[in-house]
Structure formats: C-alpha cells, structure tokens
Amino acid sequence: MKSRSQDQSLSESTELDRSYDLLTGNPPSKPSKKSIKQRLLKLLPCYHSGSSLSVNQSNESDDVELSAVRCRPEALERLVEQTNFSKKELQVLYRGFKNECPSGAVDEETFKNIYSQFFPQGDTNMYAHFLFEAFDAHNSGSVSFVDFVLSLSIILRGSINDKLNWAFNLYDLNKDGCITKEEMTDIMQSIYNMMGRYTFPCMRDSAPKDHVETFFQKMDKNNDGVVTIEEFLETCHKDENIMQSMHMFDNVI
C-alpha cells in the first residue's frame, strides 16, 4: 500500500508531466477540470479559500469598487471589451482579488509566498519569478487586477494563438523575441526545482536538459540555436498533442 507521501509525490510527478506536454508534445494525461480549476485559482493571487466563482453571488456595488481600486484599473465595461469574461464574472474575480490584495496589486514576494504553498516539497522561487514576470506585463514590479484578468482571460478563454503567444512570452525570459537553450534550461530547471527531488518515480538529474534538447529538436527548424515565435507557432499548430493541451483550461470557469 502506498504511503500518503508517496501518493502526494506521484501526484506532483503527474503535474510535472502535464507541464511538459506543451514543451515536448508528449501525450497529455487526462486531469479532471475540477482539479485543474482548483490548482489554477489557488496559485493565483486573487484566490480566496472561502470565495466562489459563482456569478450569482455578485452585486452591483462591485462595479463601483472596481473603478475605485487604488491601482485605478480601467472601468468594468472596458474590461468586458478587453477580456472574454462577462461583467458578473469580472465582479466575482475582483471580489476574490480584493480579499487577498486590498491594496489593489500584488508584489512579487507575495506572489511567491502564495505559490510556494502548493508545492511544499520543492523550491518554487524561480518558477514563480518567471510566472510573475509574465503577469507583470508593464514591468512595474506588481500585478494589478487588470494585469491579472487580462492574462487569465488568455489562459482560460483565449484563442489558440493567444495562448501560444502567452506561453512563448513566458519562455522568452529576456523578451527579445526568441527562446534560447539557456532560457529554456532555466525554465525547465525551475520546474524541476518546484516539483522537488522526492517525486515518485524519481526524475533523473538530466531530465531538464533532456527536455530542452527535445524541445529544440522539435522547434528549431533552421538549427540556428534559437526558437522564434514563427517556429514555435508553426510547430505547435502541427502537433496534435500540443493542440489538445491548449484546450485543457477551456470552460473551467
């Protein structure tokens, strides 16, 4: 019989495999939408354990509060136009964000602290840093409610190209328009660190490097040592497994 720690480690290893789906095209496992939704919402700074994304709980006062938040996001109607969320969904998302971030924004340290709670056996610091930078679209050092919902809209309800562009931006650490082996190695090492060394079965020390090599074999069409957005999009669109993974978060809210 498996111990509780083994079951947890196996679960974490499965999550790591899912992370690799987009990078390598490995056949994705079939997680439940409920578990995906819970993990996604918990790792983001707006989540509050006592809150729900039921639009029936929204009220008109949130419309006023949204316009008055300290970081001064755009009006609710403008966000409806910019995202794929309804007015009531935005109101509920804002309520959760306000509960966790009364100042109207979350800094990187807070983001890291929240993220670390869900991978207690590993070091999430590096991956959370990369993810925070992807959400901090204006490089301001904080993520506002507007930053949050714009990215969340892409991740959950964006077009395939929108999602792929967002993923490419995450991997393109210096934002120069291409992904190098060094950048992808940093990303993969951060995922390896986040999952910890006690996954079951244990991962080889060479796993991050092996996945980087697989990534570049698939993506770097002209063998120049970098992956451009054009190469990335072309390869992903031709890979059935990657395309399936792009629908993983469809309709979770």
mmCIF file of C-alpha atoms in Angstrom:
data_model
loop_
_atom_site.group_PDB
_atom_site.id
_atom_site.type_symbol
_atom_site.label_atom_id
_atom_site.label_comp_id
_atom_site.label_asym_id
_atom_site.label_seq_id
_atom_site.Cartn_x
_atom_site.Cartn_y
_atom_site.Cartn_z
ATOM 1 C CA MET A 1 0.000 0.000 0.000
ATOM 2 C CA LYS A 2 1.295 3.456 -0.900
ATOM 3 C CA SER A 3 2.004 5.915 1.866
ATOM 4 C CA ARG A 4 0.378 9.334 1.898
ATOM 5 C CA SER A 5 3.726 10.946 0.990
ATOM 6 C CA GLN A 6 4.113 8.588 -1.976
ATOM 7 C CA ASP A 7 0.638 9.437 -3.216
ATOM 8 C CA GLN A 8 1.427 13.142 -2.952
ATOM 9 C CA SER A 9 4.733 12.714 -4.743
ATOM 10 C CA LEU A 10 3.092 10.706 -7.510
ATOM 11 C CA SER A 11 0.513 13.420 -7.928
ATOM 12 C CA GLU A 12 3.240 16.057 -8.164
ATOM 13 C CA SER A 13 5.125 13.988 -10.719
ATOM 14 C CA THR A 14 1.960 13.784 -12.808
ATOM 15 C CA GLU A 15 1.626 17.559 -12.644
ATOM 16 C CA LEU A 16 5.210 17.869 -13.913
ATOM 17 C CA ASP A 17 4.400 15.604 -16.852
ATOM 18 C CA ARG A 18 1.475 17.870 -17.707
ATOM 19 C CA SER A 19 3.810 20.841 -17.667
ATOM 20 C CA TYR A 20 5.981 19.080 -20.212
ATOM 21 C CA ASP A 21 3.070 18.474 -22.614
ATOM 22 C CA LEU A 22 3.370 21.911 -24.175
ATOM 23 C CA LEU A 23 7.150 21.785 -24.330
ATOM 24 C CA THR A 24 7.650 18.334 -25.846
ATOM 25 C CA GLY A 25 4.330 17.227 -27.286
ATOM 26 C CA ASN A 26 4.218 14.198 -25.010
ATOM 27 C CA PRO A 27 0.686 12.741 -24.812
ATOM 28 C CA PRO A 28 -1.094 14.636 -22.020
ATOM 29 C CA SER A 29 -2.772 12.828 -19.177
ATOM 30 C CA LYS A 30 -6.464 13.417 -18.667
ATOM 31 C CA PRO A 31 -6.931 15.505 -15.485
ATOM 32 C CA SER A 32 -10.356 16.486 -14.259
ATOM 33 C CA LYS A 33 -11.442 20.032 -14.989
ATOM 34 C CA LYS A 34 -12.315 20.462 -11.320
ATOM 35 C CA SER A 35 -8.751 19.704 -10.145
ATOM 36 C CA ILE A 36 -7.280 21.954 -12.848
ATOM 37 C CA LYS A 37 -9.589 24.787 -11.873
ATOM 38 C CA GLN A 38 -8.747 24.472 -8.184
ATOM 39 C CA ARG A 39 -4.983 24.424 -8.782
ATOM 40 C CA LEU A 40 -5.095 27.317 -11.245
ATOM 41 C CA LEU A 41 -7.165 29.511 -8.975
ATOM 42 C CA LYS A 42 -5.194 28.663 -5.846
ATOM 43 C CA LEU A 43 -1.839 29.501 -7.368
ATOM 44 C CA LEU A 44 -3.060 32.907 -8.498
ATOM 45 C CA PRO A 45 -3.105 35.831 -6.069
ATOM 46 C CA CYS A 46 -6.832 36.525 -6.316
ATOM 47 C CA TYR A 47 -7.899 33.172 -4.905
ATOM 48 C CA HIS A 48 -9.608 33.120 -1.512
ATOM 49 C CA SER A 49 -10.475 29.763 0.039
ATOM 50 C CA GLY A 50 -13.888 30.968 1.127
ATOM 51 C CA SER A 51 -14.807 32.554 -2.173
ATOM 52 C CA SER A 52 -16.607 31.076 -5.158
ATOM 53 C CA LEU A 53 -16.694 31.922 -8.817
ATOM 54 C CA SER A 54 -20.456 31.668 -8.880
ATOM 55 C CA VAL A 55 -21.736 34.704 -10.728
ATOM 56 C CA ASN A 56 -24.917 34.550 -8.672
ATOM 57 C CA GLN A 57 -23.032 35.993 -5.707
ATOM 58 C CA SER A 58 -22.062 39.244 -7.424
ATOM 59 C CA ASN A 59 -23.651 42.577 -6.611
ATOM 60 C CA GLU A 60 -23.776 45.989 -8.191
ATOM 61 C CA SER A 61 -21.574 47.603 -5.549
ATOM 62 C CA ASP A 62 -18.557 45.758 -7.021
ATOM 63 C CA ASP A 63 -18.920 47.866 -10.165
ATOM 64 C CA VAL A 64 -18.274 51.000 -8.134
ATOM 65 C CA GLU A 65 -15.488 49.371 -6.120
ATOM 66 C CA LEU A 66 -13.764 48.165 -9.253
ATOM 67 C CA SER A 67 -13.486 51.696 -10.575
ATOM 68 C CA ALA A 68 -12.225 52.972 -7.218
ATOM 69 C CA VAL A 69 -9.479 50.386 -6.567
ATOM 70 C CA ARG A 70 -6.203 52.038 -5.575
ATOM 71 C CA CYS A 71 -4.253 50.921 -8.652
ATOM 72 C CA ARG A 72 -7.012 52.539 -10.740
ATOM 73 C CA PRO A 73 -7.904 49.823 -13.239
ATOM 74 C CA GLU A 74 -9.976 50.691 -16.251
ATOM 75 C CA ALA A 75 -13.749 50.798 -15.987
ATOM 76 C CA LEU A 76 -15.577 47.490 -15.781
ATOM 77 C CA GLU A 77 -17.197 47.963 -19.180
ATOM 78 C CA ARG A 78 -13.765 48.397 -20.779
ATOM 79 C CA LEU A 79 -12.539 45.163 -19.182
ATOM 80 C CA VAL A 80 -15.566 43.334 -20.563
ATOM 81 C CA GLU A 81 -14.483 44.519 -24.024
ATOM 82 C CA GLN A 82 -10.833 43.576 -23.464
ATOM 83 C CA THR A 83 -11.397 40.121 -21.987
ATOM 84 C CA ASN A 84 -13.557 37.069 -22.549
ATOM 85 C CA PHE A 85 -15.266 37.453 -19.171
ATOM 86 C CA SER A 86 -18.763 38.732 -18.542
ATOM 87 C CA LYS A 87 -19.451 41.663 -16.240
ATOM 88 C CA LYS A 88 -20.633 39.385 -13.442
ATOM 89 C CA GLU A 89 -17.615 37.093 -13.782
ATOM 90 C CA LEU A 90 -15.312 40.100 -13.506
ATOM 91 C CA GLN A 91 -17.168 41.262 -10.410
ATOM 92 C CA VAL A 92 -16.654 37.892 -8.730
ATOM 93 C CA LEU A 93 -12.991 37.739 -9.766
ATOM 94 C CA TYR A 94 -12.497 41.244 -8.422
ATOM 95 C CA ARG A 95 -14.046 40.355 -5.081
ATOM 96 C CA GLY A 96 -11.565 37.483 -4.682
ATOM 97 C CA PHE A 97 -8.657 39.688 -5.735
ATOM 98 C CA LYS A 98 -9.707 42.413 -3.302
ATOM 99 C CA ASN A 99 -9.929 39.907 -0.436
ATOM 100 C CA GLU A 100 -6.335 38.806 -0.968
ATOM 101 C CA CYS A 101 -4.896 42.094 -2.219
ATOM 102 C CA PRO A 102 -6.641 45.050 -0.517
ATOM 103 C CA SER A 103 -4.090 47.457 -1.987
ATOM 104 C CA GLY A 104 -5.221 46.552 -5.490
ATOM 105 C CA ALA A 105 -1.947 44.922 -6.545
ATOM 106 C CA VAL A 106 0.332 42.045 -5.544
ATOM 107 C CA ASP A 107 4.110 42.294 -5.441
ATOM 108 C CA GLU A 108 6.499 39.519 -6.411
ATOM 109 C CA GLU A 109 7.308 38.450 -2.864
ATOM 110 C CA THR A 110 3.635 37.967 -2.033
ATOM 111 C CA PHE A 111 3.108 36.099 -5.286
ATOM 112 C CA LYS A 112 5.990 33.758 -4.452
ATOM 113 C CA ASN A 113 4.661 33.130 -0.966
ATOM 114 C CA ILE A 114 1.242 32.194 -2.320
ATOM 115 C CA TYR A 115 2.698 29.914 -4.985
ATOM 116 C CA SER A 116 5.028 28.117 -2.573
ATOM 117 C CA GLN A 117 2.099 26.847 -0.503
ATOM 118 C CA PHE A 118 1.066 24.422 -3.219
ATOM 119 C CA PHE A 119 4.451 22.813 -3.860
ATOM 120 C CA PRO A 120 5.765 22.397 -0.297
ATOM 121 C CA GLN A 121 8.314 19.723 -1.214
ATOM 122 C CA GLY A 122 10.132 21.861 -3.758
ATOM 123 C CA ASP A 123 11.594 25.302 -4.330
ATOM 124 C CA THR A 124 9.088 27.425 -6.278
ATOM 125 C CA ASN A 125 11.075 30.643 -6.111
ATOM 126 C CA MET A 126 12.494 30.616 -9.637
ATOM 127 C CA TYR A 127 9.377 29.433 -11.458
ATOM 128 C CA ALA A 128 7.168 31.855 -9.526
ATOM 129 C CA HIS A 129 9.535 34.648 -10.562
ATOM 130 C CA PHE A 130 9.160 33.736 -14.241
ATOM 131 C CA LEU A 131 5.386 33.448 -13.921
ATOM 132 C CA PHE A 132 5.143 36.760 -12.095
ATOM 133 C CA GLU A 133 7.085 38.484 -14.873
ATOM 134 C CA ALA A 134 4.656 37.046 -17.427
ATOM 135 C CA PHE A 135 1.710 38.515 -15.493
ATOM 136 C CA ASP A 136 3.509 41.826 -14.903
ATOM 137 C CA ALA A 137 3.019 42.962 -18.491
ATOM 138 C CA HIS A 138 4.233 46.526 -17.837
ATOM 139 C CA ASN A 139 7.312 45.505 -15.826
ATOM 140 C CA SER A 140 6.072 47.624 -12.928
ATOM 141 C CA GLY A 141 7.047 45.248 -10.145
ATOM 142 C CA SER A 142 3.449 44.471 -9.226
ATOM 143 C CA VAL A 143 0.426 42.733 -10.733
ATOM 144 C CA SER A 144 -2.784 44.745 -10.700
ATOM 145 C CA PHE A 145 -6.292 43.393 -11.098
ATOM 146 C CA VAL A 146 -6.245 44.497 -14.725
ATOM 147 C CA ASP A 147 -2.937 42.660 -15.340
ATOM 148 C CA PHE A 148 -4.389 39.609 -13.664
ATOM 149 C CA VAL A 149 -7.655 39.358 -15.611
ATOM 150 C CA LEU A 150 -6.043 40.162 -18.969
ATOM 151 C CA SER A 151 -3.660 37.212 -18.593
ATOM 152 C CA LEU A 152 -6.296 34.974 -17.037
ATOM 153 C CA SER A 153 -8.625 35.664 -19.954
ATOM 154 C CA ILE A 154 -5.943 34.492 -22.382
ATOM 155 C CA ILE A 155 -5.032 31.394 -20.367
ATOM 156 C CA LEU A 156 -8.629 30.299 -19.863
ATOM 157 C CA ARG A 157 -10.520 31.581 -22.881
ATOM 158 C CA GLY A 158 -8.081 32.949 -25.411
ATOM 159 C CA SER A 159 -7.684 31.666 -28.951
ATOM 160 C CA ILE A 160 -5.050 29.024 -29.645
ATOM 161 C CA ASN A 161 -2.681 31.697 -30.972
ATOM 162 C CA ASP A 162 -3.320 33.907 -27.938
ATOM 163 C CA LYS A 163 -2.443 31.046 -25.589
ATOM 164 C CA LEU A 164 0.642 30.079 -27.565
ATOM 165 C CA ASN A 165 1.868 33.674 -27.683
ATOM 166 C CA TRP A 166 1.397 33.948 -23.910
ATOM 167 C CA ALA A 167 3.360 30.722 -23.382
ATOM 168 C CA PHE A 168 6.131 31.921 -25.705
ATOM 169 C CA ASN A 169 6.374 35.152 -23.744
ATOM 170 C CA LEU A 170 6.752 33.138 -20.543
ATOM 171 C CA TYR A 171 9.665 31.164 -22.003
ATOM 172 C CA ASP A 172 11.297 34.196 -23.643
ATOM 173 C CA LEU A 173 12.847 35.402 -20.413
ATOM 174 C CA ASN A 174 14.660 38.485 -21.738
ATOM 175 C CA LYS A 175 11.773 39.382 -24.096
ATOM 176 C CA ASP A 176 13.992 39.675 -27.168
ATOM 177 C CA GLY A 177 11.642 37.716 -29.428
ATOM 178 C CA CYS A 178 13.344 34.322 -29.354
ATOM 179 C CA ILE A 179 13.914 31.445 -26.938
ATOM 180 C CA THR A 180 17.475 30.267 -26.349
ATOM 181 C CA LYS A 181 18.592 26.968 -24.885
ATOM 182 C CA GLU A 182 19.797 28.852 -21.824
ATOM 183 C CA GLU A 183 16.345 30.361 -21.270
ATOM 184 C CA MET A 184 14.559 27.051 -21.739
ATOM 185 C CA THR A 185 17.054 25.344 -19.450
ATOM 186 C CA ASP A 186 16.274 27.913 -16.755
ATOM 187 C CA ILE A 187 12.540 27.288 -17.235
ATOM 188 C CA MET A 188 12.875 23.516 -17.104
ATOM 189 C CA GLN A 189 15.237 23.650 -14.115
ATOM 190 C CA SER A 190 12.750 25.876 -12.292
ATOM 191 C CA ILE A 191 10.003 23.294 -12.895
ATOM 192 C CA TYR A 192 12.303 20.527 -11.698
ATOM 193 C CA ASN A 193 13.136 22.536 -8.562
ATOM 194 C CA MET A 194 9.461 23.262 -7.951
ATOM 195 C CA MET A 195 8.479 19.585 -8.017
ATOM 196 C CA GLY A 196 11.264 18.649 -5.614
ATOM 197 C CA ARG A 197 13.623 15.684 -5.595
ATOM 198 C CA TYR A 198 11.196 13.329 -3.873
ATOM 199 C CA THR A 199 8.792 12.705 -6.728
ATOM 200 C CA PHE A 200 7.744 9.131 -7.418
ATOM 201 C CA PRO A 201 9.188 7.744 -9.554
ATOM 202 C CA CYS A 202 12.323 9.820 -9.105
ATOM 203 C CA MET A 203 13.379 12.002 -12.018
ATOM 204 C CA ARG A 204 16.892 11.846 -13.374
ATOM 205 C CA ASP A 205 19.179 14.819 -12.782
ATOM 206 C CA SER A 206 19.477 15.104 -16.562
ATOM 207 C CA ALA A 207 15.685 15.466 -17.020
ATOM 208 C CA PRO A 208 15.658 19.279 -17.509
ATOM 209 C CA LYS A 209 18.473 19.117 -20.083
ATOM 210 C CA ASP A 210 16.834 16.179 -21.869
ATOM 211 C CA HIS A 211 13.568 18.081 -22.213
ATOM 212 C CA VAL A 212 15.347 21.161 -23.532
ATOM 213 C CA GLU A 213 17.034 19.051 -26.226
ATOM 214 C CA THR A 214 13.664 17.532 -27.179
ATOM 215 C CA PHE A 215 12.106 20.981 -27.308
ATOM 216 C CA PHE A 216 14.770 22.326 -29.668
ATOM 217 C CA GLN A 217 14.720 19.236 -31.876
ATOM 218 C CA LYS A 218 11.017 19.860 -32.446
ATOM 219 C CA MET A 219 11.001 23.654 -32.595
ATOM 220 C CA ASP A 220 14.312 24.916 -34.011
ATOM 221 C CA LYS A 221 13.577 24.347 -37.696
ATOM 222 C CA ASN A 222 16.683 26.055 -39.124
ATOM 223 C CA ASN A 223 19.048 24.799 -36.400
ATOM 224 C CA ASP A 224 20.324 28.272 -35.540
ATOM 225 C CA GLY A 225 20.186 27.658 -31.793
ATOM 226 C CA VAL A 226 17.126 29.800 -31.067
ATOM 227 C CA VAL A 227 13.378 29.326 -31.414
ATOM 228 C CA THR A 228 11.438 32.239 -32.890
ATOM 229 C CA ILE A 229 7.746 32.871 -32.397
ATOM 230 C CA GLU A 230 7.159 31.780 -36.004
ATOM 231 C CA GLU A 231 8.899 28.439 -35.435
ATOM 232 C CA PHE A 232 7.102 27.994 -32.143
ATOM 233 C CA LEU A 233 3.636 28.644 -33.598
ATOM 234 C CA GLU A 234 4.246 26.519 -36.704
ATOM 235 C CA THR A 235 5.416 23.509 -34.698
ATOM 236 C CA CYS A 236 2.678 23.759 -32.102
ATOM 237 C CA HIS A 237 -0.098 24.018 -34.696
ATOM 238 C CA LYS A 238 1.156 20.841 -36.376
ATOM 239 C CA ASP A 239 1.372 18.852 -33.149
ATOM 240 C CA GLU A 240 -1.911 17.191 -32.167
ATOM 241 C CA ASN A 241 -0.882 16.623 -28.550
ATOM 242 C CA ILE A 242 0.097 20.256 -28.055
ATOM 243 C CA MET A 243 -3.170 21.381 -29.618
ATOM 244 C CA GLN A 244 -5.102 19.157 -27.230
ATOM 245 C CA SER A 245 -3.216 20.610 -24.266
ATOM 246 C CA MET A 246 -4.260 24.103 -25.381
ATOM 247 C CA HIS A 247 -7.860 23.183 -24.587
ATOM 248 C CA MET A 248 -7.045 21.947 -21.069
ATOM 249 C CA PHE A 249 -8.485 25.020 -19.338
ATOM 250 C CA ASP A 250 -11.487 25.563 -21.602
ATOM 251 C CA ASN A 251 -14.640 26.443 -19.674
ATOM 252 C CA VAL A 252 -13.189 25.820 -16.204
ATOM 253 C CA ILE A 253 -14.915 28.988 -15.000
#
